[in-house]
Amino acid sequence: MIGLASGLLAARPAAWAQERKEIWIAGKRIKTVDIHAHASIKEVEEVIRGTNVERTIGGPRLLEPSRITMMDEWGIDVSVISANQYWWYLAEDRGLASEIIRIQDEGFADWCNRYPDRFVALSSVALQFPDLAADQLDYAVNRLGARGASIAGHVNGEAPASEAYDPFWAKCEELDVPVFVHPAGARNIVMEGALDFPGDLGNIVGNPLETGFLLTRMIFDGTFDRFPNLKICGAHGGGYLPSYFGRTEVACNGGGAEDCRNLKPPREYLRTQVFADSMVFSDEGLRHLVAEMGASQVVYGTDMPLGWPDTMHLIIESPHLNNAEKEAILGGNLIRLLRIDRTI
């Protein structure tokens, strides 16, 4: 067991490999929740065979008991799984899109029912059909126990911020469930080949660009005003939006842009309707993220099982956060948003 009497990690016991790591802050056991966990369902292959979206589904995203072992090693009590590749947005047939998501969501539900204390799921709806996406989310939440939705930052090149996507956003607000935005390389923004350079720039630069673009569009296009109870969580620290938010404020807060449709100052959305995961990888990055958004808007995320460094120690050891803020970021905020049982 790992004890945190003053917010610092104790040394790991030598025979700890088979034990479940626990997180304690100031003598209190903390329930940790990870918003950013990738997953896929092998059975979807049968549905897409011979279609325009045919592919092999495999790799580390497949749900296996080894995922629980990894969670135990990292000290993660609950993993929020979702399918975050969004290739099904290319399915032009409504029936095919419906069946892909049904098999996927039911597979996630089976996994969560198998391990009810360790997993909850988000539905990765077919957002190319906004009305269908609304129905899919309703089924996933009300019949399968899903806790929200997962979407890309664009739908075949179009940011889903316009009124055309309102049926989906209205359903999210009606069900009072959050939406997790996971980007796919900003192919809606950058020209083809522009990020084909060393360093995986589509991921490193494109992903935060795509997320920041969508969240900014949702502010400036008035999406958050049409749905004032909508909650959106941006992967990878919310993309670029919180990193340079002063410029966002100036643009549509009396700074000269005449086509802004937001009814409130931009920061009000950042501190109420927008959330970000903790994947910023430095103490200063975390400090800045919390300073801009507030600790109530930051949640723990890992990108499991894709090999990114864990940020839990940054939260636990941060000199800029008090114990209540650390607890909120590590799990409390998601426990509230996703209606997760607080019992450990």
CSV table of C-alpha atoms in Angstrom, one decimal:
chain,number,residue,atom,x,y,z
A,1,MET,CA,0.0,0.0,0.0
A,2,ILE,CA,1.2,3.5,-0.8
A,3,GLY,CA,0.6,6.0,2.0
A,4,LEU,CA,0.5,9.8,1.5
A,5,ALA,CA,0.6,11.5,4.8
A,6,SER,CA,1.7,14.8,3.4
A,7,GLY,CA,1.0,14.5,-0.3
A,8,LEU,CA,4.3,12.7,-1.1
A,9,LEU,CA,4.6,9.2,-2.4
A,10,ALA,CA,6.2,6.7,0.0
A,11,ALA,CA,8.8,4.3,-1.3
A,12,ARG,CA,7.5,1.3,-3.2
A,13,PRO,CA,7.8,-2.0,-1.3
A,14,ALA,CA,10.1,-4.6,-2.9
A,15,ALA,CA,7.3,-7.2,-3.1
A,16,TRP,CA,4.7,-4.8,-4.4
A,17,ALA,CA,4.3,-6.1,-8.0
A,18,GLN,CA,1.3,-8.3,-7.2
A,19,GLU,CA,-0.4,-5.7,-4.9
A,20,ARG,CA,-2.9,-3.0,-5.8
A,21,LYS,CA,-1.4,0.4,-5.3
A,22,GLU,CA,-3.5,2.7,-3.1
A,23,ILE,CA,-3.4,6.5,-3.0
A,24,TRP,CA,-3.6,8.3,0.3
A,25,ILE,CA,-3.5,12.1,0.9
A,26,ALA,CA,-3.1,13.4,4.5
A,27,GLY,CA,-4.2,10.0,5.9
A,28,LYS,CA,-7.2,9.7,3.7
A,29,ARG,CA,-7.6,6.9,1.0
A,30,ILE,CA,-8.4,8.6,-2.3
A,31,LYS,CA,-10.5,7.0,-5.0
A,32,THR,CA,-8.8,7.7,-8.4
A,33,VAL,CA,-10.6,7.9,-11.7
A,34,ASP,CA,-9.0,8.0,-15.2
A,35,ILE,CA,-11.0,9.7,-17.9
A,36,HIS,CA,-8.6,8.9,-20.8
A,37,ALA,CA,-8.5,5.1,-21.4
A,38,HIS,CA,-8.7,3.6,-24.9
A,39,ALA,CA,-10.6,0.5,-25.6
A,40,SER,CA,-11.9,-1.5,-28.6
A,41,ILE,CA,-14.2,-4.5,-29.2
A,42,LYS,CA,-13.0,-7.3,-31.5
A,43,GLU,CA,-16.5,-8.4,-32.5
A,44,VAL,CA,-17.0,-5.2,-34.5
A,45,GLU,CA,-14.8,-6.8,-37.2
A,46,GLU,CA,-17.6,-9.0,-38.2
A,47,VAL,CA,-19.9,-6.0,-38.7
A,48,ILE,CA,-17.5,-4.1,-40.9
A,49,ARG,CA,-16.2,-6.9,-43.1
A,50,GLY,CA,-16.7,-6.1,-46.7
A,51,THR,CA,-17.7,-2.5,-46.1
A,52,ASN,CA,-15.9,0.8,-46.8
A,53,VAL,CA,-14.7,0.9,-43.2
A,54,GLU,CA,-13.3,-2.7,-43.0
A,55,ARG,CA,-10.2,-3.0,-40.9
A,56,THR,CA,-8.5,-5.2,-38.3
A,57,ILE,CA,-9.3,-4.4,-34.7
A,58,GLY,CA,-6.5,-5.4,-32.4
A,59,GLY,CA,-3.5,-4.3,-30.4
A,60,PRO,CA,-3.3,-2.9,-26.9
A,61,ARG,CA,-6.7,-1.3,-27.0
A,62,LEU,CA,-8.4,-4.7,-26.8
A,63,LEU,CA,-9.8,-5.2,-23.3
A,64,GLU,CA,-8.0,-8.0,-21.4
A,65,PRO,CA,-7.3,-8.7,-17.7
A,66,SER,CA,-3.9,-7.2,-18.2
A,67,ARG,CA,-5.6,-3.8,-18.2
A,68,ILE,CA,-6.6,-4.3,-14.6
A,69,THR,CA,-3.0,-5.3,-13.7
A,70,MET,CA,-1.8,-2.0,-15.2
A,71,MET,CA,-4.4,-0.1,-13.3
A,72,ASP,CA,-3.4,-1.8,-10.1
A,73,GLU,CA,0.3,-0.9,-10.7
A,74,TRP,CA,-0.5,2.8,-11.4
A,75,GLY,CA,-3.0,3.2,-8.5
A,76,ILE,CA,-6.1,3.7,-10.7
A,77,ASP,CA,-9.3,2.6,-9.1
A,78,VAL,CA,-11.8,3.3,-11.9
A,79,SER,CA,-11.0,3.5,-15.6
A,80,VAL,CA,-13.4,5.3,-18.0
A,81,ILE,CA,-13.1,3.4,-21.2
A,82,SER,CA,-14.0,4.7,-24.7
A,83,ALA,CA,-13.3,3.9,-28.3
A,84,ASN,CA,-11.3,6.9,-29.6
A,85,GLN,CA,-10.3,6.3,-33.2
A,86,TYR,CA,-13.6,7.3,-34.9
A,87,TRP,CA,-13.1,5.6,-38.2
A,88,TRP,CA,-16.8,4.8,-38.1
A,89,TYR,CA,-17.5,8.4,-39.0
A,90,LEU,CA,-16.8,7.3,-42.6
A,91,ALA,CA,-19.7,4.9,-42.6
A,92,GLU,CA,-22.2,6.4,-45.0
A,93,ASP,CA,-24.9,3.8,-44.3
A,94,ARG,CA,-27.0,4.6,-41.2
A,95,GLY,CA,-27.7,0.9,-40.6
A,96,LEU,CA,-24.0,0.1,-40.6
A,97,ALA,CA,-23.2,3.0,-38.3
A,98,SER,CA,-25.9,1.9,-36.0
A,99,GLU,CA,-24.7,-1.6,-35.8
A,100,ILE,CA,-21.0,-0.7,-35.2
A,101,ILE,CA,-21.8,1.4,-32.2
A,102,ARG,CA,-24.4,-1.1,-30.8
A,103,ILE,CA,-21.8,-3.9,-30.9
A,104,GLN,CA,-19.2,-1.6,-29.5
A,105,ASP,CA,-21.3,-0.2,-26.7
A,106,GLU,CA,-22.7,-3.6,-25.7
A,107,GLY,CA,-19.2,-5.0,-25.6
A,108,PHE,CA,-18.2,-2.2,-23.3
A,109,ALA,CA,-21.2,-2.8,-21.1
A,110,ASP,CA,-20.4,-6.5,-20.8
A,111,TRP,CA,-16.9,-5.6,-19.7
A,112,CYS,CA,-18.1,-3.0,-17.1
A,113,ASN,CA,-20.6,-5.6,-15.8
A,114,ARG,CA,-17.8,-8.1,-15.4
A,115,TYR,CA,-15.8,-5.6,-13.4
A,116,PRO,CA,-18.3,-3.1,-12.0
A,117,ASP,CA,-16.0,-1.6,-9.4
A,118,ARG,CA,-13.2,-0.9,-11.9
A,119,PHE,CA,-14.7,0.4,-15.1
A,120,VAL,CA,-17.3,2.7,-16.5
A,121,ALA,CA,-17.8,3.4,-20.3
A,122,LEU,CA,-18.5,6.2,-22.7
A,123,SER,CA,-20.4,5.7,-25.9
A,124,SER,CA,-18.5,6.7,-29.0
A,125,VAL,CA,-21.5,7.6,-31.1
A,126,ALA,CA,-21.8,7.9,-34.9
A,127,LEU,CA,-21.8,11.7,-34.9
A,128,GLN,CA,-22.0,11.9,-38.7
A,129,PHE,CA,-25.7,11.3,-38.1
A,130,PRO,CA,-26.5,13.7,-35.2
A,131,ASP,CA,-30.0,12.3,-34.7
A,132,LEU,CA,-28.8,8.8,-34.7
A,133,ALA,CA,-26.0,9.7,-32.3
A,134,ALA,CA,-28.6,11.1,-29.9
A,135,ASP,CA,-30.5,7.8,-30.1
A,136,GLN,CA,-27.3,5.8,-29.6
A,137,LEU,CA,-26.4,7.8,-26.5
A,138,ASP,CA,-29.9,7.4,-25.1
A,139,TYR,CA,-29.7,3.7,-25.5
A,140,ALA,CA,-26.1,3.5,-24.1
A,141,VAL,CA,-26.9,5.6,-21.0
A,142,ASN,CA,-30.4,4.3,-20.2
A,143,ARG,CA,-30.1,0.7,-21.2
A,144,LEU,CA,-26.4,-0.1,-20.9
A,145,GLY,CA,-25.3,2.1,-18.1
A,146,ALA,CA,-22.8,4.3,-20.1
A,147,ARG,CA,-21.8,7.5,-18.3
A,148,GLY,CA,-21.4,9.8,-21.3
A,149,ALA,CA,-20.1,10.1,-24.8
A,150,SER,CA,-16.8,10.3,-26.6
A,151,ILE,CA,-16.3,12.2,-29.8
A,152,ALA,CA,-13.5,13.4,-32.1
A,153,GLY,CA,-12.8,17.1,-32.6
A,154,HIS,CA,-14.3,17.0,-36.1
A,155,VAL,CA,-16.7,14.8,-38.1
A,156,ASN,CA,-15.2,14.2,-41.5
A,157,GLY,CA,-13.7,17.7,-41.6
A,158,GLU,CA,-16.5,19.6,-39.9
A,159,ALA,CA,-16.3,20.8,-36.3
A,160,PRO,CA,-19.6,19.7,-34.6
A,161,ALA,CA,-20.3,23.2,-33.2
A,162,SER,CA,-23.1,24.3,-35.6
A,163,GLU,CA,-26.9,23.9,-35.1
A,164,ALA,CA,-26.7,20.8,-37.4
A,165,TYR,CA,-25.3,18.9,-34.4
A,166,ASP,CA,-27.8,20.2,-31.9
A,167,PRO,CA,-29.9,17.0,-31.7
A,168,PHE,CA,-26.8,15.3,-30.2
A,169,TRP,CA,-25.9,18.1,-27.8
A,170,ALA,CA,-29.5,18.4,-26.7
A,171,LYS,CA,-29.5,14.7,-25.8
A,172,CYS,CA,-26.3,15.1,-23.8
A,173,GLU,CA,-27.8,18.0,-21.9
A,174,GLU,CA,-31.1,16.1,-21.4
A,175,LEU,CA,-29.3,13.1,-20.0
A,176,ASP,CA,-26.9,15.3,-18.0
A,177,VAL,CA,-23.8,13.4,-19.2
A,178,PRO,CA,-20.4,14.8,-20.2
A,179,VAL,CA,-18.6,14.4,-23.5
A,180,PHE,CA,-15.0,13.5,-23.8
A,181,VAL,CA,-13.3,15.0,-26.9
A,182,HIS,CA,-10.3,13.0,-28.2
A,183,PRO,CA,-8.7,14.4,-31.4
A,184,ALA,CA,-7.3,12.6,-34.4
A,185,GLY,CA,-4.5,14.7,-35.8
A,186,ALA,CA,-6.2,18.0,-36.9
A,187,ARG,CA,-6.8,16.7,-40.4
A,188,ASN,CA,-9.7,19.1,-40.6
A,189,ILE,CA,-7.4,22.0,-40.1
A,190,VAL,CA,-3.9,21.3,-41.6
A,191,MET,CA,-3.3,20.6,-45.2
A,192,GLU,CA,-2.4,17.0,-46.2
A,193,GLY,CA,1.2,16.1,-45.3
A,194,ALA,CA,1.8,19.3,-43.4
A,195,LEU,CA,2.6,17.4,-40.2
A,196,ASP,CA,4.5,14.5,-41.8
A,197,PHE,CA,7.8,15.2,-40.1
A,198,PRO,CA,9.8,13.5,-37.3
A,199,GLY,CA,8.3,13.5,-33.8
A,200,ASP,CA,4.8,12.3,-34.6
A,201,LEU,CA,3.6,15.9,-35.2
A,202,GLY,CA,0.1,14.8,-36.1
A,203,ASN,CA,-0.2,13.6,-32.5
A,204,ILE,CA,2.1,16.2,-30.7
A,205,VAL,CA,0.9,19.3,-32.6
A,206,GLY,CA,-2.2,18.2,-34.5
A,207,ASN,CA,-4.1,16.7,-31.5
A,208,PRO,CA,-4.0,19.7,-29.2
A,209,LEU,CA,-4.8,21.9,-32.2
A,210,GLU,CA,-7.9,20.0,-33.1
A,211,THR,CA,-9.2,20.0,-29.5
A,212,GLY,CA,-8.5,23.7,-29.0
A,213,PHE,CA,-10.2,24.5,-32.3
A,214,LEU,CA,-13.4,22.6,-31.4
A,215,LEU,CA,-13.7,24.0,-27.9
A,216,THR,CA,-13.1,27.6,-29.2
A,217,ARG,CA,-15.7,27.1,-31.9
A,218,MET,CA,-18.2,25.9,-29.3
A,219,ILE,CA,-17.6,29.1,-27.3
A,220,PHE,CA,-17.6,31.5,-30.3
A,221,ASP,CA,-20.4,29.8,-32.2
A,222,GLY,CA,-22.7,29.9,-29.2
A,223,THR,CA,-23.0,26.1,-28.8
A,224,PHE,CA,-22.4,26.4,-25.0
A,225,ASP,CA,-25.1,29.1,-24.8
A,226,ARG,CA,-27.6,27.0,-26.6
A,227,PHE,CA,-26.9,24.2,-24.1
A,228,PRO,CA,-25.8,25.9,-20.9
A,229,ASN,CA,-25.6,22.7,-18.9
A,230,LEU,CA,-23.4,20.9,-21.4
A,231,LYS,CA,-20.1,19.6,-20.1
A,232,ILE,CA,-17.1,18.9,-22.4
A,233,CYS,CA,-13.8,17.5,-21.4
A,234,GLY,CA,-10.8,18.0,-23.8
A,235,ALA,CA,-8.1,15.3,-23.9
A,236,HIS,CA,-4.4,16.2,-23.5
A,237,GLY,CA,-4.9,19.1,-21.2
A,238,GLY,CA,-7.8,20.6,-23.2
A,239,GLY,CA,-5.5,21.0,-26.2
A,240,TYR,CA,-4.1,24.5,-26.8
A,241,LEU,CA,-7.2,26.3,-25.5
A,242,PRO,CA,-6.1,26.8,-21.9
A,243,SER,CA,-2.5,27.5,-22.8
A,244,TYR,CA,-3.1,30.8,-24.6
A,245,PHE,CA,-6.6,31.7,-23.3
A,246,GLY,CA,-5.9,35.4,-23.0
A,247,ARG,CA,-6.0,35.7,-26.8
A,248,THR,CA,-9.3,33.9,-26.8
A,249,GLU,CA,-10.7,36.3,-24.3
A,250,VAL,CA,-9.6,39.4,-26.2
A,251,ALA,CA,-11.1,38.1,-29.5
A,252,CYS,CA,-14.7,37.7,-28.3
A,253,ASN,CA,-14.9,39.9,-25.2
A,254,GLY,CA,-14.9,43.3,-26.7
A,255,GLY,CA,-11.6,43.0,-28.6
A,256,GLY,CA,-12.8,43.7,-32.1
A,257,ALA,CA,-14.2,40.5,-33.5
A,258,GLU,CA,-17.7,41.3,-34.7
A,259,ASP,CA,-19.1,37.9,-35.5
A,260,CYS,CA,-18.8,36.3,-32.0
A,261,ARG,CA,-22.0,34.6,-30.9
A,262,ASN,CA,-21.0,33.9,-27.3
A,263,LEU,CA,-23.3,35.6,-24.7
A,264,LYS,CA,-20.9,35.5,-21.8
A,265,PRO,CA,-17.2,36.3,-21.4
A,266,PRO,CA,-15.2,33.3,-22.7
A,267,ARG,CA,-13.6,32.5,-19.3
A,268,GLU,CA,-17.0,31.7,-17.9
A,269,TYR,CA,-17.3,28.7,-20.2
A,270,LEU,CA,-13.7,27.7,-19.4
A,271,ARG,CA,-14.5,27.6,-15.7
A,272,THR,CA,-17.9,26.0,-15.9
A,273,GLN,CA,-18.6,23.9,-19.0
A,274,VAL,CA,-15.1,23.0,-20.2
A,275,PHE,CA,-12.9,20.4,-18.5
A,276,ALA,CA,-9.4,19.2,-19.3
A,277,ASP,CA,-7.5,16.1,-18.4
A,278,SER,CA,-4.1,16.2,-16.6
A,279,MET,CA,-1.9,15.1,-19.5
A,280,VAL,CA,0.4,18.1,-19.5
A,281,PHE,CA,3.5,16.3,-18.1
A,282,SER,CA,5.1,19.0,-16.1
A,283,ASP,CA,4.5,20.7,-12.7
A,284,GLU,CA,4.4,24.1,-14.4
A,285,GLY,CA,2.0,22.9,-17.0
A,286,LEU,CA,-0.4,21.6,-14.3
A,287,ARG,CA,-0.1,24.8,-12.3
A,288,HIS,CA,-1.0,26.9,-15.3
A,289,LEU,CA,-3.9,24.6,-16.3
A,290,VAL,CA,-5.4,24.9,-12.8
A,291,ALA,CA,-4.7,28.6,-12.7
A,292,GLU,CA,-6.6,29.2,-15.9
A,293,MET,CA,-9.5,26.8,-15.4
A,294,GLY,CA,-9.8,26.1,-11.7
A,295,ALA,CA,-9.2,22.8,-10.0
A,296,SER,CA,-12.9,21.9,-10.4
A,297,GLN,CA,-12.3,21.7,-14.2
A,298,VAL,CA,-9.2,19.5,-14.3
A,299,VAL,CA,-9.5,15.7,-14.2
A,300,TYR,CA,-6.9,12.8,-14.1
A,301,GLY,CA,-6.2,11.2,-17.5
A,302,THR,CA,-3.6,8.6,-18.6
A,303,ASP,CA,-4.0,7.7,-22.3
A,304,MET,CA,-3.9,4.1,-21.1
A,305,PRO,CA,-2.7,1.7,-22.5
A,306,LEU,CA,-0.7,3.6,-25.1
A,307,GLY,CA,2.5,4.2,-23.2
A,308,TRP,CA,2.4,7.9,-22.2
A,309,PRO,CA,3.9,9.0,-18.9
A,310,ASP,CA,1.6,9.0,-15.9
A,311,THR,CA,0.8,12.4,-14.4
A,312,MET,CA,-0.5,11.1,-11.0
A,313,HIS,CA,2.7,12.0,-9.2
A,314,LEU,CA,2.5,15.6,-10.6
A,315,ILE,CA,-0.9,16.0,-9.0
A,316,ILE,CA,0.1,14.4,-5.7
A,317,GLU,CA,3.4,16.2,-5.3
A,318,SER,CA,2.3,19.6,-6.7
A,319,PRO,CA,3.3,22.5,-4.3
A,320,HIS,CA,0.6,24.6,-6.0
A,321,LEU,CA,-2.4,22.5,-5.0
A,322,ASN,CA,-4.0,21.9,-1.6
A,323,ASN,CA,-5.1,18.5,-0.5
A,324,ALA,CA,-8.8,19.1,-1.4
A,325,GLU,CA,-7.8,20.1,-5.0
A,326,LYS,CA,-5.5,17.1,-5.4
A,327,GLU,CA,-8.4,14.8,-4.3
A,328,ALA,CA,-10.8,16.6,-6.7
A,329,ILE,CA,-8.4,16.2,-9.7
A,330,LEU,CA,-7.5,12.6,-8.9
A,331,GLY,CA,-11.1,11.4,-8.8
A,332,GLY,CA,-13.6,13.7,-7.1
A,333,ASN,CA,-14.5,15.8,-10.1
A,334,LEU,CA,-15.1,12.7,-12.2
A,335,ILE,CA,-17.0,10.9,-9.5
A,336,ARG,CA,-19.4,13.8,-9.5
A,337,LEU,CA,-19.6,14.2,-13.3
A,338,LEU,CA,-20.0,10.5,-14.1
A,339,ARG,CA,-22.0,9.6,-11.0
A,340,ILE,CA,-19.5,7.0,-9.8
A,341,ASP,CA,-19.9,5.4,-6.4
A,342,ARG,CA,-17.6,7.1,-3.9
A,343,THR,CA,-17.1,3.9,-2.0
A,344,ILE,CA,-13.6,2.4,-2.4
